[in-house]
């Protein structure tokens, strides 16, 4: 049986968020953000820009994060920016401190990001992530071995 509820939808400003204003640490974008060594590559990315000329560049986390979102979601440049504009988890992933309704960048910026963040840099980042995770895993195994020896 179907019964239509006659409750009108609330206006967007009264729409209740399920996470009550906090992001879930179990969200895939939050987890992935913790895996990527953003700061380790910020300096290398900064070297691609002039210190005196041009408009201030977007931070490395925003540039790489936006490209990762685009690839992971399989969206166009414009749709990627729209997804980021609508999703607080994606905004967190690219390094914003709080949710904002305005897009944090223009879709045309992705062309510049792709030129600067090449396959070589992506490979360095991937190697660093793998090396760090292997190291973390080795530490956990050693810890378990020590506990087993004591027990």
Coordinates of N, CA and C in Angstrom, one line a residue:
X1 N 0.8 -1.2 0.0 CA 0.0 0.0 0.0 C 0.9 1.2 0.0
X2 N 0.5 2.2 -0.7 CA 1.2 3.5 -0.8 C 0.3 4.6 -0.3
X3 N 0.9 5.4 0.6 CA 0.2 6.5 1.1 C 1.1 7.8 1.0
X4 N 0.6 8.7 0.2 CA 1.4 9.9 0.0 C 1.3 10.8 1.3
X5 N 2.5 11.2 1.7 CA 2.6 12.1 2.8 C 2.4 13.5 2.3
X6 N 1.6 14.3 3.0 CA 1.3 15.6 2.6 C 2.3 16.7 3.3
X7 N 3.5 16.2 3.7 CA 4.4 17.2 4.3 C 5.2 17.9 3.2
X8 N 5.2 19.2 3.2 CA 6.0 19.9 2.3 C 7.5 19.8 2.6
X9 N 8.3 19.8 1.6 CA 9.8 19.8 1.9 C 10.2 21.1 2.5
X10 N 11.2 21.0 3.4 CA 11.7 22.2 4.1 C 12.5 23.0 3.1
X11 N 12.7 24.3 3.3 CA 13.6 25.0 2.5 C 15.0 24.5 2.7
X12 N 16.0 24.7 1.8 CA 17.3 24.2 1.9 C 18.0 24.6 3.2
X13 N 17.8 25.8 3.7 CA 18.5 26.2 4.9 C 18.1 25.5 6.1
X14 N 16.9 24.8 6.1 CA 16.4 24.1 7.2 C 16.5 22.6 7.0
X15 N 17.1 22.2 5.9 CA 17.4 20.8 5.7 C 18.4 20.3 6.7
X16 N 18.1 19.2 7.4 CA 19.0 18.7 8.4 C 20.0 17.7 7.8
X17 N 21.2 18.0 8.1 CA 22.3 17.1 7.7 C 22.4 15.9 8.6
X18 N 22.6 14.7 8.0 CA 22.7 13.5 8.8 C 23.9 13.5 9.8
X19 N 25.0 14.2 9.4 CA 26.2 14.1 10.2 C 26.3 15.3 11.2
X20 N 25.2 16.1 11.3 CA 25.1 17.2 12.3 C 26.2 18.1 12.2
X21 N 26.7 18.5 11.0 CA 27.7 19.5 10.9 C 29.1 18.9 11.0
X22 N 29.3 17.6 11.2 CA 30.6 17.0 11.3 C 30.8 16.0 10.2
X23 N 32.0 15.9 9.7 CA 32.2 14.9 8.7 C 32.6 13.5 9.4
X24 N 32.1 12.5 8.7 CA 32.4 11.1 9.3 C 33.9 10.7 9.0
X25 N 34.6 10.3 10.0 CA 36.0 9.9 9.7 C 36.0 8.6 8.9
X26 N 34.9 7.9 8.7 CA 34.8 6.7 7.9 C 34.5 6.9 6.5
X27 N 34.3 8.1 6.1 CA 34.0 8.5 4.7 C 35.2 8.2 3.8
X28 N 35.0 7.7 2.6 CA 36.1 7.3 1.7 C 37.0 8.5 1.4
X29 N 36.4 9.7 1.3 CA 37.2 10.9 0.9 C 38.1 11.3 2.1
X30 N 37.6 11.2 3.3 CA 38.3 11.5 4.5 C 39.5 10.5 4.7
X31 N 39.2 9.2 4.5 CA 40.2 8.2 4.6 C 41.3 8.4 3.5
X32 N 40.9 8.7 2.3 CA 41.9 8.9 1.2 C 42.7 10.1 1.5
X33 N 42.1 11.2 2.0 CA 42.8 12.4 2.3 C 43.9 12.2 3.3
X34 N 43.7 11.2 4.3 CA 44.7 10.9 5.3 C 45.9 10.1 4.7
X35 N 45.6 9.4 3.6 CA 46.6 8.5 3.0 C 47.6 9.3 2.1
X36 N 47.2 10.4 1.6 CA 48.0 11.2 0.6 C 48.9 12.1 1.4
X37 N 50.2 12.1 1.1 CA 51.2 12.9 1.8 C 51.3 14.3 1.1
X38 N 50.2 15.1 1.3 CA 50.1 16.4 0.6 C 51.3 17.3 0.8
X39 N 51.7 17.4 2.1 CA 52.8 18.4 2.4 C 54.1 18.0 1.8
X40 N 54.3 16.7 1.6 CA 55.6 16.2 1.1 C 55.9 16.7 -0.3
X41 N 54.8 17.0 -1.0 CA 55.0 17.4 -2.4 C 54.6 18.9 -2.7
X42 N 54.2 19.6 -1.7 CA 53.8 21.0 -1.9 C 55.0 21.8 -2.4
X43 N 56.2 21.6 -1.8 CA 57.4 22.3 -2.2 C 57.7 22.1 -3.7
X44 N 57.7 20.8 -4.0 CA 58.0 20.4 -5.4 C 57.0 21.1 -6.4
X45 N 55.8 21.1 -6.0 CA 54.7 21.8 -6.9 C 55.0 23.3 -6.9
X46 N 55.3 23.9 -5.8 CA 55.6 25.3 -5.7 C 56.7 25.8 -6.6
X47 N 57.7 24.9 -6.9 CA 58.8 25.2 -7.7 C 58.4 25.4 -9.2
X48 N 57.2 25.0 -9.5 CA 56.7 25.1 -10.9 C 56.2 26.5 -11.2
X49 N 56.2 27.4 -10.2 CA 55.6 28.7 -10.3 C 56.7 29.8 -10.1
X50 N 56.4 31.0 -10.7 CA 57.3 32.1 -10.5 C 57.0 32.7 -9.1
X51 N 58.0 33.2 -8.5 CA 57.8 33.9 -7.2 C 57.2 35.3 -7.3
X52 N 57.4 35.9 -8.5 CA 57.0 37.3 -8.6 C 55.9 37.5 -9.6
X53 N 55.8 36.7 -10.6 CA 54.8 36.9 -11.7 C 53.5 36.1 -11.6
X54 N 52.5 36.6 -12.1 CA 51.2 35.8 -12.2 C 50.3 35.9 -10.9
X55 N 49.2 35.4 -11.1 CA 48.2 35.3 -10.0 C 48.7 34.2 -9.0
X56 N 48.3 34.3 -7.8 CA 48.7 33.2 -6.8 C 48.1 31.9 -7.3
X57 N 48.9 30.9 -7.2 CA 48.5 29.5 -7.6 C 47.6 28.9 -6.5
X58 N 46.8 27.9 -6.9 CA 46.1 27.1 -6.0 C 47.0 26.2 -5.3
X59 N 46.7 25.8 -4.1 CA 47.6 24.9 -3.3 C 47.6 23.5 -4.0
X60 N 48.7 22.8 -3.7 CA 48.9 21.5 -4.3 C 47.7 20.5 -3.9
X61 N 47.3 20.6 -2.7 CA 46.2 19.7 -2.3 C 44.9 20.0 -3.1
X62 N 44.7 21.2 -3.4 CA 43.5 21.5 -4.2 C 43.7 21.0 -5.6
X63 N 44.9 21.2 -6.2 CA 45.1 20.8 -7.6 C 45.1 19.3 -7.7
X64 N 45.9 18.6 -6.9 CA 45.9 17.1 -7.0 C 44.5 16.6 -6.6
X65 N 44.0 17.1 -5.5 CA 42.7 16.6 -5.1 C 41.6 16.7 -6.1
X66 N 41.6 17.8 -6.8 CA 40.6 18.0 -7.8 C 40.8 17.0 -9.0
X67 N 42.0 16.7 -9.4 CA 42.3 15.8 -10.4 C 41.9 14.3 -10.0
X68 N 42.2 14.0 -8.7 CA 41.8 12.7 -8.2 C 40.3 12.5 -8.2
X69 N 39.6 13.5 -7.8 CA 38.1 13.5 -7.8 C 37.6 13.3 -9.2
X70 N 38.1 14.0 -10.1 CA 37.7 13.9 -11.5 C 37.9 12.5 -12.0
X71 N 39.1 11.9 -11.8 CA 39.4 10.5 -12.2 C 38.5 9.5 -11.5
X72 N 38.4 9.7 -10.2 CA 37.6 8.7 -9.4 C 36.1 8.7 -9.8
X73 N 35.6 9.9 -10.0 CA 34.2 9.9 -10.4 C 33.9 9.8 -11.9
X74 N 35.0 9.9 -12.7 CA 34.8 9.8 -14.2 C 34.0 10.9 -14.7
X75 N 34.2 12.2 -14.2 CA 33.4 13.3 -14.7 C 34.2 14.3 -15.6
X76 N 33.4 15.1 -16.2 CA 34.1 16.2 -17.0 C 34.6 17.2 -16.0
X77 N 35.4 18.2 -16.5 CA 36.0 19.2 -15.7 C 34.9 20.0 -15.0
X78 N 33.9 20.4 -15.8 CA 32.8 21.2 -15.3 C 32.0 20.4 -14.2
X79 N 31.7 19.2 -14.5 CA 30.9 18.4 -13.6 C 31.7 18.1 -12.3
X80 N 33.0 18.0 -12.4 CA 33.9 17.8 -11.2 C 33.7 19.0 -10.3
X81 N 33.8 20.2 -10.8 CA 33.7 21.4 -10.0 C 32.3 21.4 -9.4
X82 N 31.3 21.1 -10.1 CA 29.9 21.1 -9.6 C 29.8 20.0 -8.4
X83 N 30.4 18.9 -8.6 CA 30.4 17.9 -7.6 C 31.1 18.4 -6.3
X84 N 32.2 19.1 -6.5 CA 32.9 19.6 -5.4 C 32.1 20.7 -4.7
X85 N 31.4 21.5 -5.5 CA 30.6 22.6 -4.9 C 29.5 22.0 -4.0
X86 N 28.9 20.9 -4.4 CA 27.8 20.3 -3.7 C 28.2 19.4 -2.5
X87 N 29.4 19.0 -2.5 CA 29.7 17.9 -1.5 C 30.8 18.3 -0.5
X88 N 30.4 18.4 0.8 CA 31.4 18.8 1.8 C 32.5 17.9 2.0
X89 N 32.3 16.6 1.7 CA 33.4 15.7 1.8 C 34.5 16.0 0.7
X90 N 34.0 16.3 -0.5 CA 35.0 16.6 -1.6 C 35.7 17.9 -1.3
X91 N 35.0 18.9 -0.6 CA 35.6 20.1 -0.3 C 36.7 19.9 0.8
X92 N 36.4 19.0 1.7 CA 37.4 18.7 2.7 C 38.6 18.0 2.0
X93 N 38.3 17.1 1.1 CA 39.4 16.4 0.4 C 40.4 17.3 -0.3
X94 N 39.9 18.4 -0.9 CA 40.8 19.3 -1.6 C 41.4 20.4 -0.7
X95 N 41.1 20.3 0.6 CA 41.8 21.1 1.6 C 41.0 22.4 2.1
X96 N 39.7 22.5 1.8 CA 39.0 23.6 2.3 C 38.7 23.4 3.8
X97 N 38.6 24.4 4.6 CA 38.4 24.3 6.0 C 37.0 24.2 6.4
X98 N 36.1 24.7 5.6 CA 34.7 24.6 5.8 C 33.9 24.5 4.5
X99 N 32.7 24.1 4.6 CA 31.8 24.0 3.4 C 31.5 25.4 2.9
X100 N 31.6 25.6 1.6 CA 31.2 26.8 0.9 C 30.3 26.5 -0.3
X101 N 29.4 27.4 -0.5 CA 28.4 27.1 -1.6 C 29.0 27.5 -2.9
X102 N 29.9 28.4 -2.9 CA 30.5 28.9 -4.2 C 31.6 27.9 -4.6
X103 N 31.7 27.6 -5.9 CA 32.8 26.7 -6.4 C 34.2 27.3 -6.0
X104 N 35.1 26.5 -5.5 CA 36.4 27.0 -5.0 C 37.3 27.3 -6.1
X105 N 37.0 26.9 -7.4 CA 37.8 27.2 -8.5 C 37.0 27.0 -9.8
X106 N 37.6 27.6 -10.9 CA 36.9 27.4 -12.2 C 37.3 26.1 -12.8
X107 N 36.5 25.6 -13.6 CA 36.8 24.3 -14.3 C 38.0 24.4 -15.2
X108 N 38.2 25.6 -15.7 CA 39.4 25.8 -16.6 C 40.7 25.6 -15.9
X109 N 40.7 25.6 -14.6 CA 42.0 25.4 -13.8 C 42.5 24.0 -13.9
X110 N 41.6 23.1 -14.2 CA 42.0 21.7 -14.3 C 43.0 21.4 -15.5
X111 N 42.8 22.2 -16.5 CA 43.8 22.2 -17.6 C 45.2 22.5 -17.1
X112 N 45.3 23.5 -16.3 CA 46.6 23.9 -15.8 C 47.1 22.9 -14.8
X113 N 46.2 22.3 -14.0 CA 46.6 21.3 -13.0 C 47.2 20.1 -13.8
X114 N 46.6 19.7 -14.9 CA 47.0 18.5 -15.6 C 48.4 18.8 -16.2
X115 N 48.7 20.0 -16.6 CA 50.0 20.3 -17.2 C 51.1 20.3 -16.2
X116 N 50.8 20.7 -14.9 CA 51.8 20.7 -13.9 C 52.0 19.4 -13.1
X117 N 50.9 18.7 -12.9 CA 51.0 17.5 -12.2 C 51.0 16.3 -13.2
X118 N 52.3 15.9 -13.6 CA 52.4 14.9 -14.6 C 52.5 13.5 -14.0
X119 N 52.7 12.5 -14.9 CA 52.8 11.2 -14.5 C 53.9 10.9 -13.6
X120 N 55.0 11.6 -13.8 CA 56.2 11.4 -12.9 C 55.9 11.7 -11.5
X121 N 55.3 12.9 -11.3 CA 54.9 13.3 -9.9 C 53.9 12.4 -9.3
X122 N 52.9 11.9 -10.1 CA 51.9 11.0 -9.6 C 52.6 9.7 -9.1
X123 N 53.6 9.2 -9.9 CA 54.3 8.0 -9.5 C 55.1 8.2 -8.2
X124 N 55.7 9.4 -8.1 CA 56.4 9.6 -6.8 C 55.5 9.6 -5.6
X125 N 54.3 10.2 -5.8 CA 53.3 10.2 -4.7 C 52.8 8.8 -4.4
X126 N 52.5 8.0 -5.4 CA 52.1 6.6 -5.2 C 53.1 5.8 -4.5
X127 N 54.4 6.0 -4.9 CA 55.5 5.2 -4.3 C 55.6 5.6 -2.8
X128 N 55.5 6.9 -2.5 CA 55.5 7.4 -1.1 C 54.4 6.8 -0.3
X129 N 53.2 6.7 -0.8 CA 52.0 6.2 -0.1 C 52.3 4.7 0.2
X130 N 52.7 4.0 -0.9 CA 52.9 2.5 -0.7 C 54.0 2.3 0.3
X131 N 55.1 3.0 0.2 CA 56.3 2.8 1.2 C 55.8 3.1 2.6
X132 N 55.0 4.2 2.8 CA 54.5 4.5 4.1 C 53.6 3.5 4.7
X133 N 52.7 2.9 3.8 CA 51.8 1.9 4.3 C 52.5 0.6 4.6
X134 N 53.5 0.3 3.8 CA 54.3 -1.0 4.1 C 55.0 -0.8 5.4
X135 N 55.6 0.4 5.6 CA 56.3 0.7 6.9 C 55.3 0.5 8.1
X136 N 54.1 1.1 7.9 CA 53.1 1.0 8.9 C 52.7 -0.4 9.2
X137 N 52.5 -1.2 8.1 CA 52.1 -2.6 8.3 C 53.2 -3.4 8.9
X138 N 54.5 -3.1 8.6 CA 55.6 -3.8 9.2 C 55.7 -3.5 10.7
X139 N 55.4 -2.3 11.1 CA 55.4 -1.9 12.5 C 54.3 -2.7 13.3
X140 N 53.1 -2.8 12.6 CA 52.0 -3.5 13.3 C 52.4 -5.0 13.4
X141 N 53.0 -5.6 12.4 CA 53.4 -7.0 12.5 C 54.4 -7.2 13.6
X142 N 55.4 -6.3 13.7 CA 56.4 -6.4 14.8 C 55.8 -6.3 16.1
X143 N 54.8 -5.4 16.2 CA 54.1 -5.2 17.5 C 53.4 -6.5 17.9
X144 N 52.7 -7.1 16.9 CA 51.9 -8.3 17.2 C 52.9 -9.4 17.6
X145 N 54.1 -9.5 16.9 CA 55.1 -10.5 17.3 C 55.6 -10.4 18.7
X146 N 55.8 -9.1 19.1 CA 56.3 -8.8 20.4 C 55.2 -9.2 21.5
X147 N 54.0 -8.9 21.2 CA 52.9 -9.3 22.1 C 52.7 -10.8 22.2
X148 N 52.9 -11.5 21.1 CA 52.8 -13.0 21.1 C 53.9 -13.6 21.9
X149 N 55.2 -13.0 21.8 CA 56.3 -13.5 22.5 C 56.1 -13.4 24.0
X150 N 55.6 -12.2 24.4 CA 55.3 -11.9 25.8 C 54.2 -12.8 26.4
X151 N 53.2 -13.1 25.5 CA 52.0 -13.8 26.0 C 52.2 -15.3 25.9

